[in-house]
Amino acid sequence: MSRTLHAIIRGALVALVLVRLAQAQTTPAQPAAPAAQPAPPTFETKKVEGTDNVYIFRYQNSQAMFVVTRDGVIATDPIGYGRPQAVTTYIDEIKKVTQQPIKYLIYSHHHFDHIAGGKPFKDAGATIIAHKNAKARLAVLQDPATVLPDETVDTTRTIQLGDTALELSYVGLNHSDSSLVMRLPREKIIFAVDFIPVASVPGRGMIDSYPLEWEDSLKTVLAMDWERVIPGHPGPGGRLGTKQDVQNLLTFLQDASAAVKEAAREGKCWDPVEKEMKLPKYESWPGYEQGLPFVLRRYCGLWGRGT
Ligand SMILES: [Zn+2]
């Protein structure tokens, strides 16, 4: 073999080795099997990052905000539906943070999964406040586990305790007819339950919602001065929501509404819409598979029935 040929072969081998090495470096490693996530604890209390007195108490998949002031505690939603131990745990958790008395318990809206079980708060001396529509509904139902509010809010009211102001606002019909937005102006935080699910598709709760007015109430919330929303059910990874989340939800409701409106006018409500319609833009959102039929059913009620 000529020396030239040797040189060519050697050069080719070196090039091949270099290419293989480069491939080895750019080929992504096989992803490791995801480590099994430990089950989250049944309940948890966390101080909201960037605040020195705002807390979230979570029990299973529901949560409530409480605020500690120098003159007492403002608590919200007892979240004790079918589980009175959640309420006593909630109070024990507050006592671990402060010895201040619990002065207020504020209901976010009238649904039992958020407000049942408040008696231990009442027994501890808390004044219970809710929107006037919540009180009207509860007064009729007389649910034995749900304490009637002592005081009500019509459009807006500010609770001043110690150096903390908590502004309660009624922003109209949405997920319910009694939803209050609770806003901490200094911290630029709001607590809003069920009508602002964070980055997830609403589900069963659509049943008694007011879809057209809901859009207006989201626009009202977007115009308020705040930066983070604490939801009534934890968001993905437990994160709080932003105005972008509210805008995304508004767009989702508008998209679902427009799609069902068109189908309804072609006579496709209820079954064809509920069973066949998809909104692929949202299929990556948690709750899409389970929640979408409930969303479509509600919009069929609106556009296919007139309710
Ligand atoms: Zn609700």
Tab-separated table of C-alpha atoms and ligand atoms in Angstrom:
chain	number	residue	atom	x	y	z
A	1	MET	CA	0.000	0.000	0.000
A	2	SER	CA	1.337	3.368	-0.863
A	3	ARG	CA	2.192	5.793	1.857
A	4	THR	CA	-0.445	8.148	0.433
A	5	LEU	CA	-3.159	5.523	0.717
A	6	HIS	CA	-2.106	4.817	4.327
A	7	ALA	CA	-2.403	8.505	5.105
A	8	ILE	CA	-5.863	8.670	3.542
A	9	ILE	CA	-7.123	5.627	5.476
A	10	ARG	CA	-5.685	6.932	8.740
A	11	GLY	CA	-7.274	10.314	8.108
A	12	ALA	CA	-10.645	8.699	7.383
A	13	LEU	CA	-10.476	6.635	10.605
A	14	VAL	CA	-9.623	9.689	12.676
A	15	ALA	CA	-12.535	11.578	11.097
A	16	LEU	CA	-14.901	8.671	11.844
A	17	VAL	CA	-13.814	8.551	15.484
A	18	LEU	CA	-14.291	12.307	15.799
A	19	VAL	CA	-17.795	12.095	14.310
A	20	ARG	CA	-18.734	9.264	16.694
A	21	LEU	CA	-17.412	11.259	19.640
A	22	ALA	CA	-19.410	14.291	18.573
A	23	GLN	CA	-22.538	12.137	18.199
A	24	ALA	CA	-22.012	10.670	21.629
A	25	GLN	CA	-21.821	14.147	23.080
A	26	THR	CA	-24.931	15.482	21.360
A	27	THR	CA	-27.139	12.402	21.774
A	28	PRO	CA	-29.334	13.187	24.745
A	29	ALA	CA	-28.925	10.841	27.628
A	30	GLN	CA	-31.868	8.564	28.268
A	31	PRO	CA	-34.088	10.395	30.753
A	32	ALA	CA	-33.910	8.815	34.147
A	33	ALA	CA	-37.162	7.236	35.250
A	34	PRO	CA	-39.014	9.896	37.257
A	35	ALA	CA	-38.557	9.396	40.946
A	36	ALA	CA	-41.833	8.473	42.598
A	37	GLN	CA	-43.267	11.625	44.132
A	38	PRO	CA	-43.906	11.191	47.819
A	39	ALA	CA	-47.588	11.739	48.607
A	40	PRO	CA	-48.082	15.271	49.902
A	41	PRO	CA	-48.940	15.504	53.586
A	42	THR	CA	-52.684	15.668	54.371
A	43	PHE	CA	-52.352	19.257	55.467
A	44	GLU	CA	-49.766	21.984	55.347
A	45	THR	CA	-49.412	25.606	56.441
A	46	LYS	CA	-47.124	27.911	54.496
A	47	LYS	CA	-46.259	31.558	54.828
A	48	VAL	CA	-46.711	33.291	51.490
A	49	GLU	CA	-43.314	34.211	50.089
A	50	GLY	CA	-42.483	37.902	50.376
A	51	THR	CA	-44.958	38.530	53.221
A	52	ASP	CA	-44.517	38.416	56.957
A	53	ASN	CA	-48.093	37.696	57.964
A	54	VAL	CA	-50.032	36.006	55.156
A	55	TYR	CA	-50.453	32.232	55.323
A	56	ILE	CA	-52.051	29.459	53.305
A	57	PHE	CA	-53.578	26.521	55.142
A	58	ARG	CA	-54.079	23.559	52.806
A	59	TYR	CA	-56.038	20.445	53.741
A	60	GLN	CA	-55.987	17.739	51.061
A	61	ASN	CA	-56.950	19.571	47.873
A	62	SER	CA	-58.527	22.704	49.339
A	63	GLN	CA	-56.906	25.727	50.862
A	64	ALA	CA	-57.654	28.962	52.658
A	65	MET	CA	-55.748	32.139	53.465
A	66	PHE	CA	-55.260	33.540	56.946
A	67	VAL	CA	-53.695	36.831	57.930
A	68	VAL	CA	-52.048	37.515	61.268
A	69	THR	CA	-52.169	41.079	62.572
A	70	ARG	CA	-51.048	42.601	65.845
A	71	ASP	CA	-54.683	42.715	66.971
A	72	GLY	CA	-55.852	39.282	65.892
A	73	VAL	CA	-56.255	36.852	63.035
A	74	ILE	CA	-58.435	37.111	59.955
A	75	ALA	CA	-59.211	33.590	58.747
A	76	THR	CA	-61.101	32.512	55.646
A	77	ASP	CA	-62.994	29.394	54.532
A	78	PRO	CA	-63.048	26.598	57.146
A	79	ILE	CA	-62.891	23.915	54.353
A	80	GLY	CA	-64.527	21.322	56.598
A	81	TYR	CA	-67.073	19.621	54.323
A	82	GLY	CA	-67.400	16.034	55.583
A	83	ARG	CA	-64.204	16.346	57.609
A	84	PRO	CA	-64.517	18.299	60.878
A	85	GLN	CA	-60.918	17.357	61.683
A	86	ALA	CA	-59.778	19.748	58.935
A	87	VAL	CA	-61.285	22.639	60.881
A	88	THR	CA	-59.747	21.771	64.236
A	89	THR	CA	-56.437	21.187	62.456
A	90	TYR	CA	-56.758	24.614	60.801
A	91	ILE	CA	-57.243	26.289	64.195
A	92	ASP	CA	-54.341	24.324	65.701
A	93	GLU	CA	-52.149	25.453	62.807
A	94	ILE	CA	-53.088	29.095	63.404
A	95	LYS	CA	-52.216	28.675	67.088
A	96	LYS	CA	-48.757	27.398	66.136
A	97	VAL	CA	-48.154	30.719	64.381
A	98	THR	CA	-49.719	33.152	66.842
A	99	GLN	CA	-51.476	33.423	70.173
A	100	GLN	CA	-53.610	36.265	68.819
A	101	PRO	CA	-57.365	35.568	68.892
A	102	ILE	CA	-59.189	34.693	65.677
A	103	LYS	CA	-61.356	37.739	65.087
A	104	TYR	CA	-62.918	37.015	61.706
A	105	LEU	CA	-63.856	34.093	59.507
A	106	ILE	CA	-64.715	35.168	55.971
A	107	TYR	CA	-66.544	32.899	53.544
A	108	SER	CA	-65.321	33.095	49.940
A	109	HIS	CA	-68.720	31.997	48.548
A	110	HIS	CA	-71.615	29.771	49.584
A	111	HIS	CA	-70.419	26.325	48.439
A	112	PHE	CA	-70.176	23.807	51.273
A	113	ASP	CA	-66.853	22.321	50.165
A	114	HIS	CA	-65.267	25.624	51.210
A	115	ILE	CA	-67.387	26.885	54.094
A	116	ALA	CA	-68.837	23.904	55.964
A	117	GLY	CA	-67.549	23.231	59.435
A	118	GLY	CA	-67.001	26.730	60.803
A	119	LYS	CA	-68.429	26.152	64.289
A	120	PRO	CA	-65.044	25.875	66.056
A	121	PHE	CA	-64.148	29.311	64.644
A	122	LYS	CA	-67.447	30.706	65.905
A	123	ASP	CA	-66.831	29.094	69.310
A	124	ALA	CA	-63.386	30.720	69.353
A	125	GLY	CA	-65.081	34.102	69.047
A	126	ALA	CA	-64.735	34.821	65.328
A	127	THR	CA	-67.266	37.027	63.566
A	128	ILE	CA	-68.373	35.300	60.368
A	129	ILE	CA	-68.732	37.443	57.258
A	130	ALA	CA	-70.037	36.494	53.809
A	131	HIS	CA	-71.668	38.039	50.788
A	132	LYS	CA	-75.361	38.735	51.352
A	133	ASN	CA	-76.356	36.165	48.690
A	134	ALA	CA	-74.440	33.483	50.580
A	135	LYS	CA	-76.366	34.249	53.757
A	136	ALA	CA	-79.677	34.226	51.890
A	137	ARG	CA	-78.967	30.781	50.427
A	138	LEU	CA	-77.634	29.315	53.671
A	139	ALA	CA	-80.626	30.614	55.614
A	140	VAL	CA	-82.947	28.580	53.364
A	141	LEU	CA	-80.871	25.401	53.358
A	142	GLN	CA	-80.113	25.284	57.114
A	143	ASP	CA	-77.208	22.900	56.556
A	144	PRO	CA	-76.384	21.565	60.033
A	145	ALA	CA	-72.618	21.721	59.383
A	146	THR	CA	-72.567	25.272	58.056
A	147	VAL	CA	-72.743	28.254	60.381
A	148	LEU	CA	-74.748	31.246	59.175
A	149	PRO	CA	-72.772	34.463	58.697
A	150	ASP	CA	-73.065	37.083	61.430
A	151	GLU	CA	-72.525	39.946	58.999
A	152	THR	CA	-72.767	40.402	55.255
A	153	VAL	CA	-71.172	42.377	52.436
A	154	ASP	CA	-73.135	43.840	49.555
A	155	THR	CA	-70.643	45.444	47.158
A	156	THR	CA	-67.518	46.213	49.158
A	157	ARG	CA	-66.243	46.394	52.711
A	158	THR	CA	-62.789	46.770	54.235
A	159	ILE	CA	-61.817	44.849	57.355
A	160	GLN	CA	-59.249	46.831	59.307
A	161	LEU	CA	-57.436	44.879	62.000
A	162	GLY	CA	-54.185	46.015	63.576
A	163	ASP	CA	-52.113	47.457	60.761
A	164	THR	CA	-53.741	45.270	58.115
A	165	ALA	CA	-56.508	46.128	55.692
A	166	LEU	CA	-58.414	43.375	53.918
A	167	GLU	CA	-60.733	44.617	51.220
A	168	LEU	CA	-63.749	42.449	50.381
A	169	SER	CA	-65.281	43.046	46.947
A	170	TYR	CA	-68.212	41.522	45.161
A	171	VAL	CA	-67.355	41.349	41.457
A	172	GLY	CA	-70.675	39.997	40.230
A	173	LEU	CA	-71.916	36.609	39.109
A	174	ASN	CA	-69.303	34.023	38.110
A	175	HIS	CA	-68.717	30.521	39.495
A	176	SER	CA	-71.406	31.395	42.075
A	177	ASP	CA	-73.627	34.357	42.901
A	178	SER	CA	-71.819	35.020	46.176
A	179	SER	CA	-68.081	35.112	45.402
A	180	LEU	CA	-65.996	37.681	47.256
A	181	VAL	CA	-62.544	38.804	46.197
A	182	MET	CA	-60.404	39.342	49.297
A	183	ARG	CA	-57.601	41.780	48.543
A	184	LEU	CA	-54.599	42.757	50.647
A	185	PRO	CA	-53.669	46.133	49.134
A	186	ARG	CA	-50.248	46.372	50.794
A	187	GLU	CA	-49.178	42.877	49.766
A	188	LYS	CA	-50.942	43.081	46.369
A	189	ILE	CA	-52.387	39.633	46.978
A	190	ILE	CA	-55.944	38.446	46.397
A	191	PHE	CA	-57.685	35.319	47.644
A	192	ALA	CA	-60.346	34.203	45.168
A	193	VAL	CA	-61.958	30.796	45.286
A	194	ASP	CA	-63.165	28.606	42.448
A	195	PHE	CA	-63.887	31.329	39.920
A	196	ILE	CA	-60.162	31.697	39.159
A	197	PRO	CA	-58.794	28.148	38.882
A	198	VAL	CA	-55.056	28.530	38.244
A	199	ALA	CA	-53.967	27.028	34.907
A	200	SER	CA	-56.550	24.253	35.017
A	201	VAL	CA	-59.843	23.476	33.309
A	202	PRO	CA	-62.919	24.048	35.491
A	203	GLY	CA	-64.976	20.904	36.086
A	204	ARG	CA	-68.114	19.935	37.997
A	205	GLY	CA	-68.317	23.392	39.522
A	206	MET	CA	-69.537	24.707	36.173
A	207	ILE	CA	-73.000	23.349	36.959
A	208	ASP	CA	-74.383	26.399	38.778
A	209	SER	CA	-72.122	29.005	37.206
A	210	TYR	CA	-73.092	32.121	35.257
A	211	PRO	CA	-70.871	31.874	32.188
A	212	LEU	CA	-71.523	35.211	30.507
A	213	GLU	CA	-71.310	37.259	33.697
A	214	TRP	CA	-68.232	35.254	34.734
A	215	GLU	CA	-66.302	36.813	31.847
A	216	ASP	CA	-67.242	40.291	33.082
A	217	SER	CA	-66.181	39.486	36.630
A	218	LEU	CA	-62.770	38.325	35.386
A	219	LYS	CA	-62.354	41.617	33.537
A	220	THR	CA	-63.200	43.438	36.771
A	221	VAL	CA	-60.584	41.393	38.641
A	222	LEU	CA	-58.000	42.098	35.947
A	223	ALA	CA	-58.570	45.827	36.461
A	224	MET	CA	-57.876	45.587	40.210
A	225	ASP	CA	-54.460	46.315	41.718
A	226	TRP	CA	-52.796	43.009	42.634
A	227	GLU	CA	-49.958	40.728	41.568
A	228	ARG	CA	-50.669	37.255	42.977
A	229	VAL	CA	-53.863	35.272	43.510
A	230	ILE	CA	-54.189	32.528	46.099
A	231	PRO	CA	-56.668	29.990	44.683
A	232	GLY	CA	-59.058	27.816	46.715
A	233	HIS	CA	-57.503	24.667	45.257
A	234	PRO	CA	-53.727	24.536	44.804
A	235	GLY	CA	-52.439	25.481	41.373
A	236	PRO	CA	-49.903	23.332	39.472
A	237	GLY	CA	-46.995	22.641	41.803
A	238	GLY	CA	-48.765	24.704	44.448
A	239	ARG	CA	-47.955	27.954	42.692
A	240	LEU	CA	-50.039	31.099	43.051
A	241	GLY	CA	-51.757	32.642	40.055
A	242	THR	CA	-51.001	35.800	38.111
A	243	LYS	CA	-52.980	38.197	35.960
A	244	GLN	CA	-51.798	36.157	32.984
A	245	ASP	CA	-53.590	33.136	34.469
A	246	VAL	CA	-56.778	35.178	34.768
A	247	GLN	CA	-56.415	36.323	31.160
A	248	ASN	CA	-55.811	32.727	30.043
A	249	LEU	CA	-58.923	31.547	31.881
A	250	LEU	CA	-60.961	34.333	30.305
A	251	THR	CA	-59.723	33.292	26.855
A	252	PHE	CA	-60.539	29.651	27.622
A	253	LEU	CA	-64.107	30.516	28.648
A	254	GLN	CA	-64.530	32.712	25.561
A	255	ASP	CA	-63.174	29.956	23.273
A	256	ALA	CA	-65.403	27.271	24.826
A	257	SER	CA	-68.410	29.560	24.671
A	258	ALA	CA	-67.863	30.471	21.010
A	259	ALA	CA	-67.342	26.844	19.957
A	260	VAL	CA	-70.475	25.601	21.708
A	261	LYS	CA	-72.521	28.567	20.500
A	262	GLU	CA	-71.851	27.621	16.886
A	263	ALA	CA	-72.563	23.920	17.467
A	264	ALA	CA	-75.690	24.682	19.489
A	265	ARG	CA	-77.145	26.664	16.636
A	266	GLU	CA	-76.656	23.597	14.428
A	267	GLY	CA	-78.694	21.574	16.922
A	268	LYS	CA	-75.752	19.661	18.381
A	269	CYS	CA	-76.522	20.139	22.090
A	270	TRP	CA	-76.452	18.115	24.271
A	271	ASP	CA	-74.899	14.782	23.275
A	272	PRO	CA	-72.851	15.518	20.137
A	273	VAL	CA	-71.178	18.479	21.806
A	274	GLU	CA	-70.566	16.794	25.156
A	275	LYS	CA	-69.276	13.568	23.625
A	276	GLU	CA	-67.381	14.786	20.595
A	277	MET	CA	-66.236	18.373	20.963
A	278	LYS	CA	-62.574	18.941	21.811
A	279	LEU	CA	-60.610	22.103	22.526
A	280	PRO	CA	-57.097	20.902	21.630
A	281	LYS	CA	-55.520	24.248	22.494
A	282	TYR	CA	-56.159	23.392	26.156
A	283	GLU	CA	-55.444	19.663	26.242
A	284	SER	CA	-52.243	20.193	28.216
A	285	TRP	CA	-54.116	21.927	31.060
A	286	PRO	CA	-54.683	19.812	34.170
A	287	GLY	CA	-58.321	18.732	34.395
A	288	TYR	CA	-58.885	18.850	30.613
A	289	GLU	CA	-60.136	15.273	30.173
A	290	GLN	CA	-62.370	15.212	33.237
A	291	GLY	CA	-63.446	18.846	33.207
A	292	LEU	CA	-64.186	19.584	29.556
A	293	PRO	CA	-67.540	17.701	29.383
A	294	PHE	CA	-68.817	19.778	32.315
A	295	VAL	CA	-67.699	22.975	30.623
A	296	LEU	CA	-69.400	21.955	27.369
A	297	ARG	CA	-72.585	20.940	29.211
A	298	ARG	CA	-72.799	24.333	30.865
A	299	TYR	CA	-72.388	26.143	27.540
A	300	CYS	CA	-74.965	23.836	25.942
A	301	GLY	CA	-77.297	24.957	28.719
A	302	LEU	CA	-76.606	28.527	27.693
A	303	TRP	CA	-76.530	28.398	23.902
A	304	GLY	CA	-78.612	25.276	23.265
A	305	ARG	CA	-81.265	25.836	25.868
A	306	GLY	CA	-81.260	29.508	26.724
A	307	THR	CA	-80.256	29.282	30.369
B	1	ZN	ZN	-67.440	26.715	44.597
